[in-house]
GROMACS .gro file of C-alpha atoms in nm:
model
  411
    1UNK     CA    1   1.976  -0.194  -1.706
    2UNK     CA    2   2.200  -0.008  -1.481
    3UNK     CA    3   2.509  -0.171  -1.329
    4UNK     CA    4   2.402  -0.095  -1.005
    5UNK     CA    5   2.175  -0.366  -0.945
    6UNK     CA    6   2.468  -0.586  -0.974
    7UNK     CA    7   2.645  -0.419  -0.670
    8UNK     CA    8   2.366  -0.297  -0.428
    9UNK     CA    9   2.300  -0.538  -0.118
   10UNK     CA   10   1.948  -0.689  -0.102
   11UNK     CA   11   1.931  -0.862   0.182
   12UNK     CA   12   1.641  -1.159   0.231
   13UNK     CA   13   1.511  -1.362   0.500
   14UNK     CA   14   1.282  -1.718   0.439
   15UNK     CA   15   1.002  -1.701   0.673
   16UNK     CA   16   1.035  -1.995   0.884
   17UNK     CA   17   0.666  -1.943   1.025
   18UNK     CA   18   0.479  -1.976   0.659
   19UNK     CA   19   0.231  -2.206   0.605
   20UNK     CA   20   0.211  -2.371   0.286
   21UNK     CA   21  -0.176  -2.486   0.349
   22UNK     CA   22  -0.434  -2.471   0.030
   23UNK     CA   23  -0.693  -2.352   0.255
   24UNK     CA   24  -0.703  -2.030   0.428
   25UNK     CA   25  -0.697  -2.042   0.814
   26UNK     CA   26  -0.911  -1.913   1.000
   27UNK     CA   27  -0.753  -1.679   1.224
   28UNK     CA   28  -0.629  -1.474   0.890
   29UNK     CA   29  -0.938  -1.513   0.751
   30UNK     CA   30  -1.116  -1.371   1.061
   31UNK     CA   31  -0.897  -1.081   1.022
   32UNK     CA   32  -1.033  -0.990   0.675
   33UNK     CA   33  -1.310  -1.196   0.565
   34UNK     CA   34  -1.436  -1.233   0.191
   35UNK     CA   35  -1.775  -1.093   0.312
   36UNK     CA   36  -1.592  -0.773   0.439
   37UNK     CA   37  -1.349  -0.774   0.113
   38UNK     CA   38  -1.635  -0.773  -0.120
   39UNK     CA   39  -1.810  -0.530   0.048
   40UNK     CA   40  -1.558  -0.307   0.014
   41UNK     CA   41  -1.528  -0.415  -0.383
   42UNK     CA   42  -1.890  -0.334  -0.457
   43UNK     CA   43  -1.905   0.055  -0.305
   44UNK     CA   44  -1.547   0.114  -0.405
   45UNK     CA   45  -1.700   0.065  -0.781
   46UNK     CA   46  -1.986   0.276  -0.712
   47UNK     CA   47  -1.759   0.537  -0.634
   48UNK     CA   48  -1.746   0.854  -0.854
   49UNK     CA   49  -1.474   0.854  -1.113
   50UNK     CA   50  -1.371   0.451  -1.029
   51UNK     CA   51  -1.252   0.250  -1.305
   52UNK     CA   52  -0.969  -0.037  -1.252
   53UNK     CA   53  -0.601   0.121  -1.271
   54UNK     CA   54  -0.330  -0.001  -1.577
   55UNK     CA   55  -0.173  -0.334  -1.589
   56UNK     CA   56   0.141  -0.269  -1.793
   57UNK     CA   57   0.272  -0.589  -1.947
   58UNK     CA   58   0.663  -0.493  -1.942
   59UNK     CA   59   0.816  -0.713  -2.191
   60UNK     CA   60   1.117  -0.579  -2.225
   61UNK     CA   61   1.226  -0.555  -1.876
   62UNK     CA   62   1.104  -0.920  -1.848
   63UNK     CA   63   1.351  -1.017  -2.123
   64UNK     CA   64   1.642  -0.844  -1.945
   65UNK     CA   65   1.550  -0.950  -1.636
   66UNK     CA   66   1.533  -1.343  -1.764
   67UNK     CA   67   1.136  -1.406  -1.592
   68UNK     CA   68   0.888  -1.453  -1.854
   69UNK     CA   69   0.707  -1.169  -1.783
   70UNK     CA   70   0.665  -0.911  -1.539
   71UNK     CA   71   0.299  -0.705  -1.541
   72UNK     CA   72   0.319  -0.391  -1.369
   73UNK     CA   73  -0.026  -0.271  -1.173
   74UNK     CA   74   0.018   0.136  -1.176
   75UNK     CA   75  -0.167   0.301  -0.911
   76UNK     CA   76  -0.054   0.642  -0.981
   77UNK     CA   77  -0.375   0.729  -1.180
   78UNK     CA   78  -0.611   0.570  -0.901
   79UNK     CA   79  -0.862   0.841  -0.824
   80UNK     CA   80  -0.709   1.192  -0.720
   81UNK     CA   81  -0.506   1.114  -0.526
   82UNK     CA   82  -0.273   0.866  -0.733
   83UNK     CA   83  -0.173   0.628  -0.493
   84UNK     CA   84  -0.376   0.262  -0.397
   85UNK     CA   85  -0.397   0.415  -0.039
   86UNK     CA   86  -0.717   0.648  -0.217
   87UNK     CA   87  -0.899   0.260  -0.183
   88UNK     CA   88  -0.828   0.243   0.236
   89UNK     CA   89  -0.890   0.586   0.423
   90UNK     CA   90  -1.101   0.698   0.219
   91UNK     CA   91  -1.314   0.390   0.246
   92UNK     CA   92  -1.273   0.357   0.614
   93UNK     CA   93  -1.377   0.717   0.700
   94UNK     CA   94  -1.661   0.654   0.485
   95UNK     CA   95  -1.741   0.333   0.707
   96UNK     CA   96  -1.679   0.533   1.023
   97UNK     CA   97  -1.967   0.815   0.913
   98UNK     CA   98  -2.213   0.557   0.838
   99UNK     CA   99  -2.148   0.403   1.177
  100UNK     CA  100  -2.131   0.763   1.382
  101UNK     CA  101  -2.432   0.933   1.203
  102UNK     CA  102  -2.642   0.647   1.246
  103UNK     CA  103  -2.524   0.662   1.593
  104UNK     CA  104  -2.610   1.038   1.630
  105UNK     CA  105  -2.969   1.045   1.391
  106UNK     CA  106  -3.074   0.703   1.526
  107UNK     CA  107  -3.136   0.560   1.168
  108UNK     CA  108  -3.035   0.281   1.014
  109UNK     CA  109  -2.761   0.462   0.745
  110UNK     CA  110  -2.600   0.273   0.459
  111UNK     CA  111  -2.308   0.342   0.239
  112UNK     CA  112  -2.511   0.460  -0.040
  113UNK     CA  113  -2.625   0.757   0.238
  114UNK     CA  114  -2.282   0.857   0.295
  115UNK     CA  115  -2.169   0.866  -0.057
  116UNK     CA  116  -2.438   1.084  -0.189
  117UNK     CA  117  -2.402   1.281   0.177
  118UNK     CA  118  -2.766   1.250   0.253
  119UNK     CA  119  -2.654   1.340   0.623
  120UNK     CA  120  -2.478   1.665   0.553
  121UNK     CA  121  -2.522   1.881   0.848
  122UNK     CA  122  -2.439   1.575   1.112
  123UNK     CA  123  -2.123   1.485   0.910
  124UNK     CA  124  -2.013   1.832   0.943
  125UNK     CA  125  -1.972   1.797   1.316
  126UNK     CA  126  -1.747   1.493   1.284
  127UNK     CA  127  -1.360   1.529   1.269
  128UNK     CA  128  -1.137   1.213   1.157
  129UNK     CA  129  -0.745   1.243   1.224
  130UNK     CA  130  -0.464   1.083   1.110
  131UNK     CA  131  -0.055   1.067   1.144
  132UNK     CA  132   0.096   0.977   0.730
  133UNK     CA  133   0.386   0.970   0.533
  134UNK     CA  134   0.189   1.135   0.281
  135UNK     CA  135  -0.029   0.891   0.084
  136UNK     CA  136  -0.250   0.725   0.360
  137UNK     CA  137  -0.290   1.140   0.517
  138UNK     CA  138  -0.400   1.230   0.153
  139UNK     CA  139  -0.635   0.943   0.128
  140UNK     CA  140  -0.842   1.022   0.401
  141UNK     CA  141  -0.882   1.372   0.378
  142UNK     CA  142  -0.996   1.304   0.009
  143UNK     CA  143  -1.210   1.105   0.164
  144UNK     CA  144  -1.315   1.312   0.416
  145UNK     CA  145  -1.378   1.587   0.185
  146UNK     CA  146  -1.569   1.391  -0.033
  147UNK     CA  147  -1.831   1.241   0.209
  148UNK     CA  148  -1.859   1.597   0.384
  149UNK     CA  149  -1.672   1.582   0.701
  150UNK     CA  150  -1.356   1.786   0.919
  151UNK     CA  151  -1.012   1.665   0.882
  152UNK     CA  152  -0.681   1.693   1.065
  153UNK     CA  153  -0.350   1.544   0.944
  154UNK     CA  154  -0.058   1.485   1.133
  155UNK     CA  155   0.281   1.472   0.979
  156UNK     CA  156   0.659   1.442   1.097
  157UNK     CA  157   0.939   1.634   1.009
  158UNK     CA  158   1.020   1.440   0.696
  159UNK     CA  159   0.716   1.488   0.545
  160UNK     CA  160   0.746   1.718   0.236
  161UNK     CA  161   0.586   2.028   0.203
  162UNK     CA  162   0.442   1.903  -0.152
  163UNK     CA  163   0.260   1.630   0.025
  164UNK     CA  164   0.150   1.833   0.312
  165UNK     CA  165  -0.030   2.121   0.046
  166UNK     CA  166  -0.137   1.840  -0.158
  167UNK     CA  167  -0.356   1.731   0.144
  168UNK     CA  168  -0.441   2.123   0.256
  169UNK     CA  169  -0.597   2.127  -0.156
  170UNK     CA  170  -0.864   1.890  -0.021
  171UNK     CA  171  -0.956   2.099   0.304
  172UNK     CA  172  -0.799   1.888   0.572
  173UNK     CA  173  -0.609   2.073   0.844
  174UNK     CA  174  -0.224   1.976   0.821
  175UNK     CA  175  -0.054   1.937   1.129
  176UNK     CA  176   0.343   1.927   1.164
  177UNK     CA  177   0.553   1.736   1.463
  178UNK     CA  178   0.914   1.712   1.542
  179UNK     CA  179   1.000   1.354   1.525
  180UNK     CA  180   0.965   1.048   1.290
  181UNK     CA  181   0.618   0.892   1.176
  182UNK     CA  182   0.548   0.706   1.474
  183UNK     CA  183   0.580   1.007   1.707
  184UNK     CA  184   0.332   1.177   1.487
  185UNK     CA  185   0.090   0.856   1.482
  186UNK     CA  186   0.150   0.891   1.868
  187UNK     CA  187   0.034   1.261   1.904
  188UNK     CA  188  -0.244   1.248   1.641
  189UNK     CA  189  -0.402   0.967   1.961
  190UNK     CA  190  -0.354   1.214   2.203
  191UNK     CA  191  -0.495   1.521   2.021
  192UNK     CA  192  -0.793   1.294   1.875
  193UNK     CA  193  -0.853   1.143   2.257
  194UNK     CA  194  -0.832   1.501   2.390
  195UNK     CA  195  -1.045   1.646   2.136
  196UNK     CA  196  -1.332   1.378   2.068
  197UNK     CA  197  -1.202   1.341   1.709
  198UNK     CA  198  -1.189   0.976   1.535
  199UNK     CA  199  -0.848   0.809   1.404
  200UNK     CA  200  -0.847   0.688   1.061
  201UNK     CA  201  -0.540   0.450   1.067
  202UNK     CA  202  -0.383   0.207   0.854
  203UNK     CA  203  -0.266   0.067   1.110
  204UNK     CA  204  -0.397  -0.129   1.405
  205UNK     CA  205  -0.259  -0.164   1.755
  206UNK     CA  206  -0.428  -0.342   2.056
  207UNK     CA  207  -0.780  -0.126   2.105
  208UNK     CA  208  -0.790   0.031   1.819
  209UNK     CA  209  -0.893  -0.277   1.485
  210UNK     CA  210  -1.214  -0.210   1.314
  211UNK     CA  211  -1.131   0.113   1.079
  212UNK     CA  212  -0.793  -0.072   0.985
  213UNK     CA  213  -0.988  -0.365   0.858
  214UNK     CA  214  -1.186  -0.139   0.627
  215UNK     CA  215  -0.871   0.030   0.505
  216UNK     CA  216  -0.737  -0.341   0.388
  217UNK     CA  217  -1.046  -0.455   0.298
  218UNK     CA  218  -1.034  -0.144   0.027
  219UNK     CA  219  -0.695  -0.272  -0.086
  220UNK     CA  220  -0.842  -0.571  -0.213
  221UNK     CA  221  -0.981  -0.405  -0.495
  222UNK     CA  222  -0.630  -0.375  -0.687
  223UNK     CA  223  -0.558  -0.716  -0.601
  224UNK     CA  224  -0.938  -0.817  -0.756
  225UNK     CA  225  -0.852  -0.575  -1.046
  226UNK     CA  226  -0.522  -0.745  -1.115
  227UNK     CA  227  -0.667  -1.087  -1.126
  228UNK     CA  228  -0.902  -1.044  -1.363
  229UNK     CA  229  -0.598  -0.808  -1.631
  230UNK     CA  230  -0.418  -1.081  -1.669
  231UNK     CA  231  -0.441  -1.181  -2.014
  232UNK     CA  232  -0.497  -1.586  -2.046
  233UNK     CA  233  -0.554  -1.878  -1.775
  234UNK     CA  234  -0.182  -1.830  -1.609
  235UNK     CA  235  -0.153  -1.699  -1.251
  236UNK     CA  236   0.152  -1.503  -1.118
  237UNK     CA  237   0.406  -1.673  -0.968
  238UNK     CA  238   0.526  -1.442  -0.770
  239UNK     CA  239   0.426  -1.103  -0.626
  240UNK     CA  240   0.648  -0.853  -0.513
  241UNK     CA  241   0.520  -0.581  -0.308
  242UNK     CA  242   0.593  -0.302  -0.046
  243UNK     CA  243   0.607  -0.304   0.322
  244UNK     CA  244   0.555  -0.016   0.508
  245UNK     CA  245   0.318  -0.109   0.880
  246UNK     CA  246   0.243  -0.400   0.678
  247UNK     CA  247  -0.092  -0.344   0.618
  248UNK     CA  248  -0.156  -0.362   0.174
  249UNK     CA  249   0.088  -0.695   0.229
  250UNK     CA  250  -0.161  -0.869   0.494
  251UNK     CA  251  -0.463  -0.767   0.219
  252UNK     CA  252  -0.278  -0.889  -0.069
  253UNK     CA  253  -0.155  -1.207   0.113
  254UNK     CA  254  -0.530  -1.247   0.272
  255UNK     CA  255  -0.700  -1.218  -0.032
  256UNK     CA  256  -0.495  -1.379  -0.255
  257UNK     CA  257  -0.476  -1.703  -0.047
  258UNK     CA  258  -0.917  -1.711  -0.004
  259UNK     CA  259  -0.925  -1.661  -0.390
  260UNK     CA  260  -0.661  -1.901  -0.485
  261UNK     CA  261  -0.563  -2.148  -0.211
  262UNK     CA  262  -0.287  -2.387  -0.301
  263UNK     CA  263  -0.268  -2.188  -0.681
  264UNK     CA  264  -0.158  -1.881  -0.476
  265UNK     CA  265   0.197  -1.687  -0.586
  266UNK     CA  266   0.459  -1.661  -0.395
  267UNK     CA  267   0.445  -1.281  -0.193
  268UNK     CA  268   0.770  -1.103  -0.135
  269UNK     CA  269   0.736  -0.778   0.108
  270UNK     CA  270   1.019  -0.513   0.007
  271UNK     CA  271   1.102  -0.275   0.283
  272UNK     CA  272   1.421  -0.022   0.311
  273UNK     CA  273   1.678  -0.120   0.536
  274UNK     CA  274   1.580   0.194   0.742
  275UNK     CA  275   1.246   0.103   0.839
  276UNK     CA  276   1.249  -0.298   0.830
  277UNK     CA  277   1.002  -0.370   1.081
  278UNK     CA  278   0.868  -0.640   0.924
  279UNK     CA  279   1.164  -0.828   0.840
  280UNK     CA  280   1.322  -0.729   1.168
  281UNK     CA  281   1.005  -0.929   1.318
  282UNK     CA  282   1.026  -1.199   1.053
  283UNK     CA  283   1.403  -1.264   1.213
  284UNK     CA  284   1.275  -1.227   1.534
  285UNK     CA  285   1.020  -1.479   1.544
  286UNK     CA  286   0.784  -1.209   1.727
  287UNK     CA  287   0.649  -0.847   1.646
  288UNK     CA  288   0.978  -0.558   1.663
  289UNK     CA  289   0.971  -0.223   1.616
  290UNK     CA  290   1.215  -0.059   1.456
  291UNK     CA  291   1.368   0.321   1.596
  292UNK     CA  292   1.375   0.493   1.248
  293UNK     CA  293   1.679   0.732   1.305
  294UNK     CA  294   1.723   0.830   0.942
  295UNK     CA  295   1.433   0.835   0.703
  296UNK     CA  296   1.433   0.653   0.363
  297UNK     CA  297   1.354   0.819   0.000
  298UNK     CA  298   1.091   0.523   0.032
  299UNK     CA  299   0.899   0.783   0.197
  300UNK     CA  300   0.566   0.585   0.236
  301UNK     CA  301   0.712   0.291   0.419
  302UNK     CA  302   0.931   0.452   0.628
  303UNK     CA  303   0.724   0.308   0.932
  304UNK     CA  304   0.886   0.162   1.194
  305UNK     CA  305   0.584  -0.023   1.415
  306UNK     CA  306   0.384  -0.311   1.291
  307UNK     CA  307   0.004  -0.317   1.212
  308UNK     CA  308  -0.155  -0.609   1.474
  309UNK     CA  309  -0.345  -0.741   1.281
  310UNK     CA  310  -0.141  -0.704   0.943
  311UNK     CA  311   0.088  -0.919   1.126
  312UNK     CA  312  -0.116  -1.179   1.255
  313UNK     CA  313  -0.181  -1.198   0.850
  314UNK     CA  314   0.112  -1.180   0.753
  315UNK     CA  315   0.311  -1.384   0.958
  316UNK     CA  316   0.159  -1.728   0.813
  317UNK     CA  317   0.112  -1.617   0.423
  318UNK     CA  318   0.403  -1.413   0.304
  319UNK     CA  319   0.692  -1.666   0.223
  320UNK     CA  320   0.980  -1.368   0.176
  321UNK     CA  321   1.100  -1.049   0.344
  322UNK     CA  322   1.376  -0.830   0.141
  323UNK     CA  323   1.494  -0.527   0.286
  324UNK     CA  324   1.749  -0.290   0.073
  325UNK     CA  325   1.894   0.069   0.080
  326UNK     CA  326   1.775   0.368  -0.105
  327UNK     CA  327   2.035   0.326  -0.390
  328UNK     CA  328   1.811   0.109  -0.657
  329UNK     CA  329   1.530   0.360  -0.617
  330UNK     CA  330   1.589   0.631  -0.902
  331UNK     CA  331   1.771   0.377  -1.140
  332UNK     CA  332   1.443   0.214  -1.109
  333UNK     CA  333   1.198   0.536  -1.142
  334UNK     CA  334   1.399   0.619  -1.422
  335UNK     CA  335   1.381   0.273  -1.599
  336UNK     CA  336   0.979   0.295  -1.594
  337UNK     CA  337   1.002   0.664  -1.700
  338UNK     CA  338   1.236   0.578  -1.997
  339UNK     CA  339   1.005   0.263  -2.099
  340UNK     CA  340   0.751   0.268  -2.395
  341UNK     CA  341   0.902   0.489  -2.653
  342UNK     CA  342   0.733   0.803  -2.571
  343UNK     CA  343   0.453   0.658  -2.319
  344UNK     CA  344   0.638   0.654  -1.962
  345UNK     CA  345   0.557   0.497  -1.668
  346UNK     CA  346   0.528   0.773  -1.401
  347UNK     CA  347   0.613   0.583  -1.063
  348UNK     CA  348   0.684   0.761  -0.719
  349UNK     CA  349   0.944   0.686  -0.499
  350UNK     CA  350   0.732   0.402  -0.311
  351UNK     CA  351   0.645   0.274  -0.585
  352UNK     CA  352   0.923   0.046  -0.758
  353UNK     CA  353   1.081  -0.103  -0.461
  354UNK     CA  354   0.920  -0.431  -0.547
  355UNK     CA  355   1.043  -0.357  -0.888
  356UNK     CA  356   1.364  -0.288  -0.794
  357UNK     CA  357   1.461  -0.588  -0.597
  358UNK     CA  358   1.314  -0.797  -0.872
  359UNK     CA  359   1.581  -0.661  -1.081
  360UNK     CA  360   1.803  -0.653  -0.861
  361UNK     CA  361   1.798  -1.069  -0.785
  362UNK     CA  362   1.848  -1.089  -1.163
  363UNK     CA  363   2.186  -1.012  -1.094
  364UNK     CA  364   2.245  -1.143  -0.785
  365UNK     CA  365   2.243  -1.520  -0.839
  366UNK     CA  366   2.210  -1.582  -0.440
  367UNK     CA  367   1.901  -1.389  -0.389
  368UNK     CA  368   1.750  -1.537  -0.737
  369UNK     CA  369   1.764  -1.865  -0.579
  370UNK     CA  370   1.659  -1.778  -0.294
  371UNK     CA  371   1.329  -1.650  -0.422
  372UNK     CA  372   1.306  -1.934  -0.650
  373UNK     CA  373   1.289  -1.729  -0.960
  374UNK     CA  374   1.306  -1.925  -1.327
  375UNK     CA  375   1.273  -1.810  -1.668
  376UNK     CA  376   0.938  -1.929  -1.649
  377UNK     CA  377   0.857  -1.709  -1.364
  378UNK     CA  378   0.542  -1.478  -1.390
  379UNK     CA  379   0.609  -1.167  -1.162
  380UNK     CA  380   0.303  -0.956  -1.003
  381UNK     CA  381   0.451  -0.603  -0.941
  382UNK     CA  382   0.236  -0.346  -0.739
  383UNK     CA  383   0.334   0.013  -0.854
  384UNK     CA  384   0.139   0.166  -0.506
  385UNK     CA  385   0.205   0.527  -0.622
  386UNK     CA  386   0.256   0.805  -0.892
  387UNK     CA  387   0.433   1.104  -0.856
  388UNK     CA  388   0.248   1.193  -0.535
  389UNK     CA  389   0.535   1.518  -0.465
  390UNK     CA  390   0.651   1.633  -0.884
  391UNK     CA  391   0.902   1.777  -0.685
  392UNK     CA  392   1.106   1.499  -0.575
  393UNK     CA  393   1.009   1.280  -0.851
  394UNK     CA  394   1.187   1.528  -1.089
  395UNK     CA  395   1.459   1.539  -0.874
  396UNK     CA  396   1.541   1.157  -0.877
  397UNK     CA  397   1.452   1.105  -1.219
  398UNK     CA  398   1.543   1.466  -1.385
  399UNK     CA  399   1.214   1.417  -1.586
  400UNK     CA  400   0.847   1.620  -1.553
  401UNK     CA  401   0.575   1.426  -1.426
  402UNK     CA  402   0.327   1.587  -1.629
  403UNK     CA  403  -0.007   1.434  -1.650
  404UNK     CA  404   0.055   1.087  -1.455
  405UNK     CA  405  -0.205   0.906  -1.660
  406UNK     CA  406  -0.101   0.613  -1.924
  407UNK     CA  407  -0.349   0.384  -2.083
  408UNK     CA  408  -0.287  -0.007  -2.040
  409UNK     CA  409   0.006  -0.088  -2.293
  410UNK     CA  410   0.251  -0.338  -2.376
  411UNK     CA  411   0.576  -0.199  -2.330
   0.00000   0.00000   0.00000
């Protein structure tokens, strides 16, 4: 393991507002309900080409890192896209067409309709939007091209041009801003209010919840997926996992506390120190956004406003916030890639920060107490993304993608 996890600063903050409680209140569970989570379970497995992503048990890094083990859940080989946001917009734009054609044909429409595009002509007339990083854009106009609708994407300056053609491959109009991602969530509202269009966001804001619950509802499915990998009776102890508007860490924290009440890990959200909104908030006692004046390598949570109702979630059930600098990101990319004698782990930039400050409270006996890790510790790690841009993942790690998927190893 690289020295530089001895020297980087991770900073951490204790949630003062968590609730240790068995039982799952009802105000979070309002927010996403079981009913609505295994809804979302059910069609996602119906869905063409859907079968549960790798859990990588990573035995050696476990034995470095002095936890008893560490599994790693790799989302880069979930669906096309590669990325666990291919479970949320793609899911809630199929939600919104079964809502808007039965709307316009005056039928009752299910799921099933949409996803074998019985309604073909009427979903051509209907135009979702969205403002993205990259993943959450790509997501929905997969999604959009799938169930047979029009799709615009808006993206900031930042965005890569990788990304943005990756998106344009599945037929969705791209859409380029000056600004940082909340300007361009900002004028994808306007344009979609101007033009009739529907957002399709991942994250909510007063007026505008229903499609976001649908988008976290189809995160639950790597969380349901991971629960059932685990080899033998033992539960995680902790879970680390990325930040971004918050929204995969109010599903994970949601779902994991219905499921498993007082038996439920410890959650620690990862954010760069760029874009800390949520630990900024956690500080603050109340909901802070965050000006993002220089944009992170941690391209996909490089988000600077809250999701409502991911924080009314996540306020009560995530116990630690960490928030760290871009440094530990290609030591840790390169780590995964280098792992399995031949058979590499092919993780994107957003991918390994949970990984990363794992690794890096290993050597950093303060923050290893502070997230009351042992050597009996049993670490959850979400790997949200593959190489979603080859481009910069060849330039951090100086190694070729090449076909991201891995079968389930020990490593």
């Amino acid at each position: 393991m690289e020295k530089i996890y001895d020297t980087v600063e991770v900073r951490h903050i204790d949630n003062p507002a968590f609730v240790q409680d068995a039982r799952c209140p009802e105000d979070v569970s309002e927010v996403l309900s079981p009913e609505l989570a295994a809804e979302a379970q059910r069609e996602i497995a119906e869905w063409e080409g859907y079968a549960p992503t790798p859990l990588h048990c990573l035995n050696a890094i476990a034995r470095s890192a002095g936890v008893r083990s560490i599994y790693y859940k790799d989302e880069g080989v979930r669906f096309s896209p590669g990325s666990f946001k291919a479970l949320g917009g793609a899911y809630a734009v199929q939600q919104l067409l079964r809502q808007e054609i039965g709307r316009l044909s005056g039928q009752a429409v299910s799921l099933e309709d949409i996803r074998e595009r019985r309604f073909p002509d009427l979903a051509g007339t209907i135009t979702v939007a969205t403002a993205t990083d990259g993943n959450h854009g790509r997501s929905v106009a997969w999604g959009a091209g799938r169930f047979g609708c029009r799709c615009v994407i808006y993206v900031h300056r930042e965005v890569s041009a990788g990304r943005c053609k990756a998106m344009e491959r599945y037929g969705a109009e791209v859409r380029r801003i000056d600004g940082n991602y909340d300007d361009s969530v900002h004028r994808a509202q306007a344009d979609a209010t101007e033009n009739g269009w529907f957002i399709v966001s991942d994250t909510s804001y007063p007026g505008y919840t229903t499609l976001p619950r649908y988008v976290m509802a189809g995160y639950t499915v790597m969380m349901k997926e991971a629960l059932e990998q685990i080899p033998g009776p033992e539960l995680p102890t902790h879970v680390f996992l990325q930040g971004g508007c918050g929204g995969l860490a109010a599903a994970a924290a949601g779902y994991l506390w219905q499921v498993l009440g007082d038996r439920r890990p410890r959650l620690i959200v990862v954010e760069p120190v760029q874009a800390d909104c949520l630990y900024q908030s956690v500080s603050s006692g109340r909901r802070v956004d965050v000006n993002i004046r220089e944009e992170s390598v941690m391209a996909g949570l490089s988000c600077g406003e809250v999701s409502t109702l991911a924080w009314m979630m996540i306020r009560p059930s995530v116990r630690d916030f960490v928030s760290m600098n871009d440094d530990l990101i290609a030591p840790t990319m390169r780590l995964l890639a280098q792992a399995g004698n031949g058979r590499p782990i092919i993780a994107g930039e957003s991918a390994v920060p949970g990984l990363a400050a794992l690794l890096a409270a290993a050597r950093q006996e303060r923050l290893w107490k502070a997230l009351g890790l042992d050597g009996e510790s049993r670490v959850l790690v979400l790997g949200t993304e593959g190489a979603t841009d080859p481009g910069i993942y060849r330039d951090l790690t100086g190694v070729d993608p090449g076909p991201a998927a891995v079968p389930a190893t020990e490593l």
